[in-house]
C-alpha positions as semicolon CSV with decimal commas, in nm:
position;residue;x (nm);y (nm);z (nm)
1;M;-4,367;-2,384;-2,091
2;F;-4,110;-2,307;-2,359
3;E;-3,816;-2,277;-2,120
4;F;-3,881;-2,628;-1,983
5;L;-3,846;-2,799;-2,321
6;S;-3,568;-3,056;-2,354
7;I;-3,241;-2,958;-2,521
8;D;-3,310;-3,187;-2,817
9;V;-3,638;-3,010;-2,887
10;L;-3,467;-2,670;-2,861
11;Y;-3,205;-2,780;-3,110
12;E;-3,481;-2,885;-3,351
13;I;-3,643;-2,542;-3,317
14;C;-3,311;-2,365;-3,373
15;A;-3,270;-2,541;-3,706
16;Y;-3,543;-2,311;-3,840
17;L;-3,386;-1,992;-3,704
18;T;-3,088;-1,779;-3,802
19;P;-2,799;-1,716;-3,560
20;V;-2,923;-1,359;-3,524
21;D;-3,268;-1,480;-3,420
22;I;-3,128;-1,728;-3,169
23;L;-2,872;-1,507;-2,999
24;R;-3,080;-1,191;-2,984
25;S;-3,406;-1,360;-2,886
26;L;-3,314;-1,664;-2,677
27;A;-2,955;-1,661;-2,556
28;S;-3,006;-1,398;-2,285
29;L;-3,341;-1,519;-2,148
30;N;-3,188;-1,694;-1,849
31;K;-2,879;-1,883;-1,736
32;R;-2,996;-2,216;-1,882
33;F;-3,048;-2,076;-2,233
34;S;-2,723;-1,884;-2,216
35;T;-2,535;-2,202;-2,121
36;I;-2,700;-2,402;-2,398
37;F;-2,624;-2,159;-2,679
38;M;-2,283;-2,041;-2,562
39;Y;-2,129;-2,369;-2,449
40;Q;-2,335;-2,660;-2,584
41;F;-2,493;-2,560;-2,916
42;L;-2,281;-2,619;-3,229
43;W;-2,307;-2,329;-3,471
44;H;-2,324;-2,340;-3,850
45;I;-2,278;-1,979;-3,955
46;H;-2,370;-1,842;-4,299
47;I;-2,268;-1,482;-4,371
48;D;-2,428;-1,383;-4,700
49;G;-2,226;-1,082;-4,811
50;D;-2,424;-1,082;-5,134
51;R;-2,722;-0,947;-4,942
52;M;-2,561;-0,765;-4,648
53;S;-2,456;-0,405;-4,626
54;L;-2,118;-0,315;-4,478
55;L;-2,278;-0,219;-4,146
56;T;-2,480;-0,540;-4,126
57;F;-2,182;-0,755;-4,221
58;N;-1,966;-0,586;-3,956
59;D;-2,243;-0,617;-3,697
60;F;-2,278;-0,988;-3,775
61;C;-1,905;-1,042;-3,727
62;E;-1,880;-0,840;-3,406
63;N;-2,202;-0,936;-3,230
64;I;-2,271;-1,284;-3,363
65;L;-1,959;-1,455;-3,492
66;K;-1,733;-1,312;-3,224
67;V;-1,970;-1,423;-2,949
68;V;-1,994;-1,789;-3,055
69;R;-1,659;-1,832;-3,230
70;H;-1,541;-2,111;-3,000
71;R;-1,850;-2,322;-3,087
72;V;-1,857;-2,267;-3,466
73;V;-1,827;-2,593;-3,661
74;S;-1,893;-2,473;-4,016
75;L;-1,862;-2,130;-4,175
76;R;-1,998;-2,020;-4,514
77;I;-1,919;-1,670;-4,637
78;T;-2,019;-1,495;-4,961
79;F;-1,769;-1,232;-5,075
80;K;-1,927;-1,156;-5,413
81;H;-2,005;-0,789;-5,343
82;V;-1,772;-0,753;-5,046
83;V;-1,453;-0,547;-5,030
84;G;-1,196;-0,665;-4,778
85;G;-1,449;-0,875;-4,591
86;W;-1,204;-1,137;-4,468
87;S;-1,033;-0,886;-4,240
88;L;-1,365;-0,836;-4,059
89;V;-1,423;-1,209;-4,030
90;S;-1,070;-1,295;-3,915
91;S;-1,077;-1,027;-3,647
92;A;-1,388;-1,193;-3,504
93;L;-1,221;-1,536;-3,516
94;K;-0,913;-1,459;-3,315
95;Y;-0,737;-1,753;-3,159
96;H;-0,939;-1,951;-2,907
97;Q;-0,811;-2,260;-2,730
98;T;-1,122;-2,469;-2,800
99;M;-1,187;-2,368;-3,160
100;L;-1,409;-2,635;-3,325
101;L;-1,420;-2,499;-3,680
102;R;-1,383;-2,782;-3,933
103;H;-1,574;-2,677;-4,246
104;V;-1,529;-2,354;-4,444
105;Q;-1,688;-2,244;-4,771
106;L;-1,568;-1,921;-4,931
107;I;-1,770;-1,782;-5,221
108;D;-1,593;-1,547;-5,466
109;I;-1,308;-1,454;-5,235
110;Q;-1,023;-1,257;-5,393
111;P;-0,673;-1,409;-5,421
112;Y;-0,506;-1,161;-5,183
113;E;-0,770;-1,234;-4,917
114;F;-0,741;-1,608;-4,972
115;D;-0,367;-1,582;-4,909
116;K;-0,445;-1,416;-4,575
117;F;-0,696;-1,691;-4,500
118;L;-0,436;-1,964;-4,555
119;C;-0,200;-1,789;-4,310
120;N;-0,468;-1,781;-4,041
121;H;-0,437;-2,018;-3,743
122;L;-0,783;-2,170;-3,799
123;T;-0,685;-2,336;-4,130
124;K;-0,462;-2,593;-3,959
125;Q;-0,759;-2,787;-3,823
126;L;-0,993;-2,771;-4,123
127;H;-1,129;-3,092;-4,272
128;T;-1,333;-2,931;-4,551
129;L;-1,241;-2,633;-4,769
130;I;-1,476;-2,533;-5,050
131;V;-1,402;-2,229;-5,265
132;D;-1,643;-2,113;-5,536
133;V;-1,563;-1,829;-5,775
134;T;-1,759;-1,633;-6,034
135;E;-1,665;-1,607;-6,400
136;H;-1,448;-1,293;-6,378
137;N;-1,269;-1,373;-6,053
138;P;-0,886;-1,345;-6,087
139;F;-0,860;-1,708;-5,975
140;N;-0,975;-1,806;-6,325
141;Y;-0,650;-1,675;-6,473
142;Q;-0,391;-1,877;-6,284
143;A;-0,040;-1,858;-6,429
144;M;0,077;-2,186;-6,277
145;E;-0,110;-2,515;-6,270
146;G;-0,184;-2,644;-5,922
147;A;-0,016;-2,355;-5,740
148;Y;-0,298;-2,306;-5,490
149;L;-0,369;-2,677;-5,459
150;A;-0,013;-2,735;-5,343
151;K;-0,032;-2,438;-5,107
152;V;-0,365;-2,549;-4,958
153;C;-0,246;-2,907;-4,902
154;S;0,067;-2,782;-4,722
155;C;-0,135;-2,547;-4,498
156;L;-0,421;-2,787;-4,419
157;P;-0,269;-3,121;-4,307
158;A;-0,607;-3,270;-4,203
159;L;-0,788;-3,183;-4,528
160;T;-1,037;-3,444;-4,652
161;I;-1,263;-3,248;-4,890
162;C;-1,125;-2,974;-5,114
163;R;-1,280;-2,770;-5,396
164;L;-1,058;-2,520;-5,579
165;P;-1,218;-2,449;-5,920
166;F;-0,933;-2,225;-6,033
167;N;-0,855;-2,225;-6,406
168;F;-0,506;-2,232;-6,552
169;C;-0,446;-1,965;-6,818
170;R;-0,163;-2,014;-7,066
171;I;-0,163;-1,643;-7,154
172;S;-0,109;-1,550;-6,788
173;H;0,176;-1,800;-6,767
174;K;0,348;-1,653;-7,072
175;K;0,334;-1,309;-6,912
176;L;0,555;-1,430;-6,629
177;L;0,921;-1,343;-6,641
178;K;1,092;-1,583;-6,880
179;S;1,321;-1,777;-6,653
180;S;1,430;-2,137;-6,629
181;T;1,328;-2,128;-6,262
182;T;0,965;-2,048;-6,343
183;P;0,780;-2,385;-6,333
184;L;0,469;-2,460;-6,536
185;M;0,299;-2,646;-6,253
186;S;0,317;-2,706;-5,879
187;L;0,201;-3,034;-5,726
188;P;0,106;-3,126;-5,367
189;N;0,330;-3,354;-5,168
190;V;0,186;-3,705;-5,153
191;F;0,226;-3,705;-4,773
192;N;0,010;-3,391;-4,751
193;T;-0,283;-3,566;-4,920
194;T;-0,307;-3,868;-4,689
195;Y;-0,660;-3,783;-4,576
196;L;-0,778;-3,615;-4,898
197;H;-1,063;-3,820;-5,046
198;T;-1,266;-3,562;-5,243
199;L;-1,103;-3,312;-5,478
200;T;-1,243;-3,066;-5,731
201;V;-1,011;-2,849;-5,937
202;G;-1,071;-2,616;-6,230
203;V;-0,954;-2,628;-6,589
204;N;-0,596;-2,749;-6,639
205;T;-0,410;-2,953;-6,899
206;S;-0,406;-3,331;-6,931
207;R;-0,037;-3,317;-6,852
208;F;-0,122;-3,170;-6,512
209;L;-0,376;-3,451;-6,454
210;E;-0,111;-3,705;-6,550
211;H;0,127;-3,570;-6,283
212;L;-0,148;-3,510;-6,026
213;L;-0,290;-3,863;-6,009
214;P;0,018;-4,021;-5,841
215;C;0,008;-3,741;-5,579
216;I;-0,342;-3,830;-5,454
217;P;-0,334;-4,209;-5,397
218;F;-0,624;-4,208;-5,147
219;I;-0,864;-4,007;-5,361
220;Q;-1,222;-4,136;-5,388
221;N;-1,402;-3,858;-5,573
222;L;-1,225;-3,654;-5,842
223;S;-1,357;-3,369;-6,057
224;I;-1,139;-3,181;-6,305
225;G;-1,158;-2,973;-6,622
226;I;-0,914;-3,035;-6,910
227;A;-0,817;-2,791;-7,187
228;D;-0,512;-2,887;-7,391
229;P;-0,364;-2,646;-7,649
230;V;-0,499;-2,697;-7,999
231;V;-0,153;-2,645;-8,149
232;I;0,190;-2,753;-8,041
233;D;0,310;-2,484;-7,806
234;D;0,657;-2,353;-7,740
235;D;0,669;-2,531;-7,404
236;G;0,697;-2,868;-7,577
237;F;0,340;-2,989;-7,523
238;D;0,289;-3,263;-7,781
239;I;-0,085;-3,288;-7,851
240;V;-0,050;-3,575;-8,097
241;S;0,109;-3,837;-7,873
242;M;-0,113;-3,998;-7,613
243;P;-0,014;-4,040;-7,246
244;V;0,026;-4,374;-7,072
245;A;-0,276;-4,496;-6,877
246;V;-0,242;-4,450;-6,503
247;D;-0,176;-4,766;-6,303
248;A;-0,507;-4,864;-6,139
249;R;-0,315;-4,988;-5,834
250;L;-0,223;-4,627;-5,754
251;L;-0,592;-4,526;-5,735
252;R;-0,763;-4,822;-5,570
253;N;-1,008;-4,600;-5,378
254;L;-1,125;-4,393;-5,675
255;V;-1,499;-4,453;-5,731
256;R;-1,639;-4,127;-5,875
257;V;-1,495;-3,919;-6,159
258;R;-1,628;-3,602;-6,322
259;V;-1,443;-3,470;-6,629
260;N;-1,504;-3,150;-6,824
261;C;-1,318;-3,158;-7,158
262;L;-1,309;-2,830;-7,349
263;N;-1,196;-2,978;-7,682
264;T;-1,163;-3,314;-7,857
265;I;-0,791;-3,369;-7,799
266;S;-0,845;-3,312;-7,427
267;F;-1,112;-3,583;-7,430
268;H;-0,888;-3,840;-7,598
269;R;-0,590;-3,774;-7,374
270;T;-0,802;-3,776;-7,056
271;I;-0,984;-4,098;-7,141
272;V;-0,654;-4,272;-7,217
273;L;-0,519;-4,161;-6,879
274;L;-0,826;-4,292;-6,694
275;S;-0,891;-4,600;-6,907
276;C;-0,761;-4,847;-6,647
277;V;-0,975;-4,710;-6,362
278;L;-1,310;-4,676;-6,541
279;D;-1,411;-5,034;-6,456
280;Q;-1,387;-4,966;-6,082
281;L;-1,607;-4,655;-6,079
282;I;-1,958;-4,639;-5,944
283;H;-2,026;-4,308;-6,122
284;F;-1,874;-4,137;-6,426
285;S;-1,970;-3,789;-6,550
286;L;-1,850;-3,642;-6,879
287;K;-1,895;-3,288;-7,005
288;L;-1,758;-3,209;-7,350
289;N;-1,742;-2,922;-7,600
290;S;-1,648;-3,049;-7,946
291;Y;-1,552;-2,820;-8,234
292;A;-1,431;-3,047;-8,513
293;S;-1,470;-3,153;-8,873
294;A;-1,660;-3,471;-8,962
295;C;-1,339;-3,605;-9,118
296;D;-1,114;-3,501;-8,830
297;P;-0,926;-3,805;-8,691
298;F;-1,001;-3,674;-8,341
299;A;-1,374;-3,626;-8,406
300;I;-1,590;-3,789;-8,139
301;S;-1,878;-4,009;-8,249
302;G;-2,136;-4,212;-8,064
303;D;-1,929;-4,527;-8,119
304;I;-1,626;-4,365;-7,954
305;I;-1,827;-4,264;-7,647
306;Q;-1,974;-4,615;-7,634
307;Q;-1,644;-4,799;-7,668
308;T;-1,408;-4,577;-7,468
309;C;-1,644;-4,477;-7,186
310;I;-1,974;-4,665;-7,151
311;D;-1,847;-5,016;-7,230
312;R;-1,560;-4,984;-6,984
313;L;-1,792;-4,910;-6,691
314;K;-1,925;-5,197;-6,488
315;P;-2,298;-5,269;-6,543
316;S;-2,399;-5,135;-6,202
317;A;-2,220;-4,801;-6,253
318;S;-2,417;-4,486;-6,329
319;Y;-2,310;-4,219;-6,574
320;A;-2,406;-3,865;-6,678
321;L;-2,336;-3,700;-7,014
322;D;-2,343;-3,332;-7,111
323;L;-2,210;-3,307;-7,467
324;S;-2,210;-3,015;-7,711
325;F;-2,108;-3,058;-8,078
326;N;-2,030;-2,814;-8,357
327;I;-1,934;-3,029;-8,655
328;E;-1,795;-2,868;-8,969
329;K;-1,903;-3,001;-9,312
330;D;-2,166;-3,232;-9,164
331;L;-2,484;-3,031;-9,212
332;K;-2,630;-3,254;-9,487
333;E;-2,526;-3,605;-9,392
334;K;-2,526;-3,555;-9,014
335;K;-2,285;-3,845;-8,965
336;I;-2,185;-3,758;-8,611
337;Y;-2,544;-3,689;-8,506
338;N;-2,668;-4,019;-8,648
339;S;-2,383;-4,210;-8,483
340;F;-2,522;-4,108;-8,144
341;V;-2,880;-4,195;-8,241
342;K;-2,762;-4,545;-8,339
343;A;-2,537;-4,594;-8,033
344;A;-2,641;-4,865;-7,785
345;F;-2,649;-4,633;-7,484
346;F;-2,892;-4,400;-7,665
347;R;-3,163;-4,667;-7,659
348;R;-3,137;-4,736;-7,286
349;Q;-3,420;-4,626;-7,061
350;K;-3,189;-4,537;-6,770
351;P;-3,036;-4,294;-6,792
352;R;-3,265;-4,136;-7,047
353;V;-3,063;-3,968;-7,327
354;I;-3,196;-3,650;-7,488
355;I;-3,045;-3,524;-7,813
356;Q;-3,133;-3,181;-7,948
357;E;-3,028;-3,012;-8,273
358;R;-2,929;-2,644;-8,262
359;N;-2,905;-2,372;-8,521
360;N;-2,560;-2,282;-8,650
361;W;-2,598;-1,904;-8,626
362;G;-2,263;-1,736;-8,561
363;I;-2,065;-2,061;-8,600
364;G;-2,072;-2,144;-8,971
365;R;-2,330;-2,217;-9,237
366;D;-2,185;-2,562;-9,306
367;H;-2,176;-2,663;-8,938
368;H;-2,417;-2,908;-8,780
369;C;-2,474;-2,827;-8,414
370;F;-2,645;-3,037;-8,150
371;I;-2,637;-3,117;-7,780
372;L;-2,680;-3,446;-7,597
373;Y;-2,740;-3,492;-7,227
374;T;-2,869;-3,754;-6,987
375;S;-3,170;-3,703;-6,766
376;P;-3,179;-3,567;-6,503
377;Y;-2,952;-3,289;-6,624
378;N;-2,729;-3,180;-6,336
379;G;-2,604;-2,852;-6,479
380;T;-2,703;-2,522;-6,318
381;K;-2,705;-2,314;-6,638
382;L;-2,984;-2,363;-6,894
383;Q;-2,962;-2,217;-7,244
384;T;-3,268;-2,149;-7,456
385;H;-3,183;-2,424;-7,705
386;F;-3,263;-2,674;-7,429
387;F;-3,629;-2,593;-7,488
388;S;-3,754;-2,683;-7,832
389;E;-4,072;-2,813;-7,989
390;H;-3,869;-3,105;-8,126
391;L;-3,789;-3,250;-7,784
392;P;-3,908;-3,606;-7,720
393;V;-4,269;-3,626;-7,600
394;S;-4,162;-3,837;-7,304
395;S;-3,933;-3,554;-7,195
396;K;-4,212;-3,296;-7,216
397;S;-4,428;-3,503;-6,983
398;M;-4,161;-3,503;-6,713
399;D;-4,162;-3,269;-6,417
400;P;-3,921;-2,988;-6,518
401;T;-3,782;-2,965;-6,165
402;G;-3,702;-3,335;-6,187
403;L;-3,547;-3,302;-6,532
404;F;-3,334;-2,999;-6,430
405;P;-3,307;-3,037;-6,050
406;R;-3,006;-2,804;-6,006
407;A;-3,098;-2,536;-6,259
408;N;-3,080;-2,179;-6,130
409;E;-2,980;-1,971;-6,435
410;L;-3,145;-1,914;-6,772
411;F;-2,906;-1,797;-7,045
412;I;-3,070;-1,622;-7,342
413;E;-2,830;-1,577;-7,631
414;G;-2,977;-1,313;-7,857
415;F;-2,732;-1,371;-8,141
416;N;-2,834;-1,730;-8,215
417;G;-3,092;-1,659;-8,485
418;G;-3,396;-1,874;-8,423
419;S;-3,368;-1,874;-8,046
420;S;-3,657;-2,044;-7,871
421;H;-3,691;-1,768;-7,614
422;H;-3,965;-1,624;-7,837
423;E;-4,167;-1,934;-7,761
424;L;-4,087;-1,921;-7,390
425;S;-4,266;-1,590;-7,356
426;K;-4,587;-1,723;-7,517
427;S;-4,798;-1,889;-7,253
428;R;-4,981;-2,124;-7,494
429;K;-4,670;-2,302;-7,620
430;P;-4,629;-2,659;-7,488
431;M;-4,260;-2,605;-7,405
432;L;-4,366;-2,355;-7,139
433;S;-4,425;-2,642;-6,897
434;F;-4,080;-2,777;-6,979
435;V;-3,895;-2,489;-6,805
436;P;-3,830;-2,514;-6,427
437;W;-3,945;-2,156;-6,366
438;S;-3,963;-2,192;-5,987
439;L;-3,594;-2,295;-5,965
440;L;-3,453;-2,003;-6,161
441;T;-3,287;-1,722;-5,965
442;K;-3,082;-1,557;-6,241
443;I;-3,137;-1,458;-6,604
444;V;-2,851;-1,364;-6,837
445;I;-2,915;-1,202;-7,176
446;D;-2,629;-1,189;-7,427
447;G;-2,748;-0,971;-7,712
448;S;-3,088;-0,807;-7,759
449;Y;-3,158;-0,818;-8,136
450;F;-3,403;-1,103;-8,092
451;I;-3,576;-1,023;-7,767
452;S;-3,816;-0,738;-7,703
453;A;-3,903;-0,556;-7,384
454;A;-4,245;-0,727;-7,377
455;E;-4,088;-1,073;-7,413
456;L;-3,839;-1,009;-7,133
457;E;-4,115;-0,875;-6,909
458;A;-4,321;-1,190;-6,972
459;I;-4,023;-1,417;-6,896
460;L;-3,950;-1,232;-6,572
461;R;-4,314;-1,262;-6,470
462;M;-4,305;-1,641;-6,517
463;S;-3,968;-1,682;-6,343
464;Y;-4,099;-1,525;-6,025
465;N;-3,803;-1,631;-5,806
466;V;-3,546;-1,460;-6,025
467;H;-3,368;-1,182;-5,834
468;T;-3,059;-1,132;-6,055
469;L;-3,067;-0,993;-6,410
470;Q;-2,766;-0,945;-6,636
471;I;-2,792;-0,782;-6,979
472;K;-2,517;-0,744;-7,239
473;E;-2,613;-0,583;-7,569
474;D;-2,476;-0,388;-7,866
475;N;-2,775;-0,194;-7,993
476;G;-2,899;-0,060;-7,657
477;S;-3,265;-0,149;-7,723
478;L;-3,325;-0,310;-7,383
479;C;-3,136;-0,029;-7,211
480;R;-3,367;0,227;-7,372
481;A;-3,670;0,012;-7,288
482;I;-3,570;0,017;-6,921
483;L;-3,498;0,390;-6,914
484;F;-3,841;0,467;-7,066
485;D;-4,030;0,174;-6,905
486;T;-4,138;0,026;-7,237
487;A;-4,393;-0,255;-7,187
488;N;-4,362;-0,196;-6,810
489;L;-4,019;-0,361;-6,817
490;A;-3,861;-0,120;-6,567
491;T;-4,161;-0,155;-6,336
492;R;-4,126;-0,535;-6,341
493;I;-3,750;-0,518;-6,280
494;N;-3,790;-0,274;-5,992
495;Q;-4,051;-0,497;-5,827
496;Q;-3,861;-0,824;-5,868
497;I;-3,488;-0,776;-5,931
498;K;-3,241;-0,700;-5,652
499;S;-2,916;-0,738;-5,845
500;F;-2,889;-0,578;-6,190
501;D;-2,596;-0,572;-6,435
502;M;-2,616;-0,361;-6,752
503;D;-2,348;-0,369;-7,022
504;A;-2,459;-0,167;-7,325
505;E;-2,231;0,004;-7,575
506;S;-2,464;0,302;-7,572
507;I;-2,356;0,393;-7,216
508;T;-2,047;0,617;-7,233
509;L;-1,879;0,887;-7,029
510;R;-2,049;1,134;-7,258
511;N;-2,403;1,034;-7,157
512;G;-2,319;0,872;-6,822
513;E;-2,487;1,147;-6,620
514;Y;-2,812;1,111;-6,815
515;F;-2,802;0,732;-6,776
516;C;-2,745;0,755;-6,399
517;K;-3,038;0,992;-6,352
518;R;-3,281;0,783;-6,556
519;I;-3,180;0,447;-6,411
520;S;-3,199;0,567;-6,050
521;N;-3,551;0,696;-6,112
522;R;-3,667;0,370;-6,272
523;L;-3,494;0,113;-6,049
524;S;-3,484;0,282;-5,712
525;D;-3,510;-0,039;-5,506
526;L;-3,195;-0,214;-5,631
527;K;-2,950;-0,358;-5,380
528;H;-2,670;-0,432;-5,627
529;F;-2,602;-0,237;-5,943
530;S;-2,327;-0,301;-6,198
531;F;-2,277;-0,119;-6,527
532;S;-2,008;-0,055;-6,786
533;L;-1,894;0,274;-6,937
534;H;-1,781;0,239;-7,298
535;N;-1,541;0,456;-7,493
536;S;-1,739;0,672;-7,735
537;H;-1,463;0,658;-8,002
538;D;-1,520;1,018;-8,113
539;E;-1,426;1,365;-8,000
540;F;-1,583;1,282;-7,668
541;G;-1,351;0,984;-7,623
542;W;-1,119;1,083;-7,343
543;H;-0,797;1,088;-7,545
544;S;-0,654;1,355;-7,315
545;S;-0,656;1,116;-7,020
546;N;-0,279;1,081;-7,049
547;T;-0,245;1,444;-6,941
548;R;-0,291;1,572;-6,588
549;H;-0,591;1,783;-6,685
550;G;-0,750;1,489;-6,865
551;Q;-0,704;1,263;-6,565
552;I;-0,868;1,515;-6,334
553;T;-1,158;1,565;-6,578
554;C;-1,220;1,191;-6,612
555;T;-1,203;1,141;-6,237
556;E;-1,450;1,422;-6,169
557;R;-1,697;1,271;-6,415
558;I;-1,668;0,925;-6,266
559;V;-1,692;1,042;-5,904
560;N;-1,999;1,253;-5,988
561;H;-2,166;0,943;-6,134
562;I;-2,083;0,745;-5,819
563;C;-2,210;1,013;-5,581
564;Y;-2,533;1,061;-5,772
565;L;-2,609;0,690;-5,767
566;L;-2,525;0,654;-5,397
567;D;-2,751;0,947;-5,312
568;H;-3,050;0,816;-5,510
569;F;-3,022;0,438;-5,458
570;Q;-3,121;0,434;-5,092
571;Q;-3,134;0,052;-5,072
572;L;-2,803;0,003;-5,251
573;V;-2,554;-0,237;-5,091
574;S;-2,289;-0,244;-5,364
575;L;-2,197;-0,057;-5,682
576;D;-1,968;-0,184;-5,960
577;M;-1,843;0,031;-6,248
578;S;-1,641;-0,122;-6,534
579;F;-1,470;0,041;-6,830
580;V;-1,487;-0,118;-7,176
581;G;-1,307;-0,021;-7,495
582;W;-1,017;0,176;-7,350
583;T;-0,655;0,074;-7,379
584;F;-0,433;0,067;-7,073
585;T;-0,276;0,401;-7,168
586;A;-0,611;0,569;-7,235
587;T;-0,807;0,445;-6,935
588;P;-1,037;0,695;-6,760
589;C;-0,995;0,510;-6,429
590;F;-0,717;0,652;-6,211
591;S;-0,752;0,474;-5,882
592;Y;-0,542;0,704;-5,665
593;L;-0,738;1,013;-5,781
594;I;-1,076;0,841;-5,737
595;R;-0,986;0,723;-5,387
596;R;-0,869;1,070;-5,289
597;Q;-1,179;1,246;-5,420
598;L;-1,414;0,998;-5,253
599;H;-1,225;1,046;-4,927
600;E;-1,247;1,425;-4,955
601;L;-1,620;1,418;-5,030
602;L;-1,701;1,244;-4,698
603;L;-1,989;1,028;-4,823
604;N;-2,286;1,007;-4,587
605;R;-2,264;0,625;-4,567
606;P;-1,974;0,404;-4,450
607;Y;-1,809;0,236;-4,748
608;R;-1,515;0,032;-4,868
609;V;-1,375;0,074;-5,217
610;R;-1,168;-0,148;-5,445
611;C;-1,032;0,033;-5,747
612;S;-0,813;-0,120;-6,017
613;E;-0,936;-0,188;-6,372
614;K;-1,287;-0,139;-6,234
615;I;-1,445;0,031;-5,934
616;Q;-1,629;-0,165;-5,665
617;I;-1,792;0,007;-5,368
618;W;-1,940;-0,179;-5,072
619;L;-2,182;0,025;-4,863
């Protein structure tokens, strides 16, 4: 009988079940099961706020997390569409004497909630902290380099694995009060990184890397992005002089390095810094975006990559390359391109190197553009220029899931002229088998001049696991196609897509009501809906928003749009509304008025709202 199975067998069965399934179906069967799951079973909890409504999220915290909190070992929480979700989680994780939590992953948490998290008692015992953020998260505009890294290391003394992909922003730093006491960077104390062996940080400067390396002497795995200023800045950053190579004796344990260089000068400065440790690595990964002239002294050729990177690695070391080049005045001779074709590492069988020319649409008519990457490609984002009829035959014969094992997003750039997405939608083209359709979960379209409703419908049909669609366009053609179900595009989206983001300049406050009515009729099954309202730049532009009457008028319009969508999207979990084209003084979004009107309307569903430069509602 089931209840007589050994504990080991029960644990194996539970690996296939969610915490909700286990606790609600098994934990209360009898005393033995209750003892096993409450006092012996170690819990790995995943709260996916991206898919949960407010009621479900709260129920999970109160009736699941709160019940087993003293036996939770790892906790993974998605805050992407969540408003104030950490307060619900922390209330369920109140202090317990035998708390076992050691691993936490926070996905798209906001800075003010992360500050509360670091002040919580449970952080003191964490061994692993992983934070992932989306593109527009405020963490990507940090005004001080390393500020949160220093704070995290001081709050988590036992930290061994840390991922904080927060980007430093020079513009944000310049907006700080000009004071001699305002530092450019903050570094962790070396004694607070004694156990730290794996560290991932976002985009910073090479100067920050230079100061960081002596602070992490026990590091084994390091991943960092580097973006140095392209001109000499007023803070004294000298881009011409090269730093001194770090002493290899300070980093004896370092064996894996991943570097993302956003320009050529960043590459040169970073490689000089790491030159003395490359020969001790077992793996080296380089990502690079190069915008340079063929005669630029800092231009990067195949010989430079060979001599400064590949040749310095020991023969047994592995490496991965993800390089993008836009070379000015090199369209005819293709000097840089040919230097890679002739390089020694290009002719190796392992790792296989794939080089692919691109069109120069939108960059410059005299630019030669190409990409180079090693196989398997470990990036998650695939652009349409990855798939071309000119790819090596040996590459086409490979299993696409093996060539792109981590791919989950297809990026279609509509402004790139001869984009190969036209060929992707034609089932007879040989490159069709080159795309890992089964791995894709998200499609992003930037521009719609070169993609039709029928082509998008065909791509969605092939990428059957895609549940997130994001469209940004100027001419509004795809928006109109969805509103009128051209080529059954709206029908396909409604059947397949759960999260939809529409940013079209044709959507304004003037026609917002019409748009809301049409979109709710076409895409009634959405769980997440985001859209942008653009300034119409005419007499219907809300220039009177600086007056009291104008503020009230704008607020009424916006709140009416929100209420209509909430009433007609019955499956909706979250709603985001952004405002594009307005200046700060002419914004139609007045948070205090919107909050008050929503509160007075008494919506028929529980909700939380975040209102600043945009409106986010969690239902």
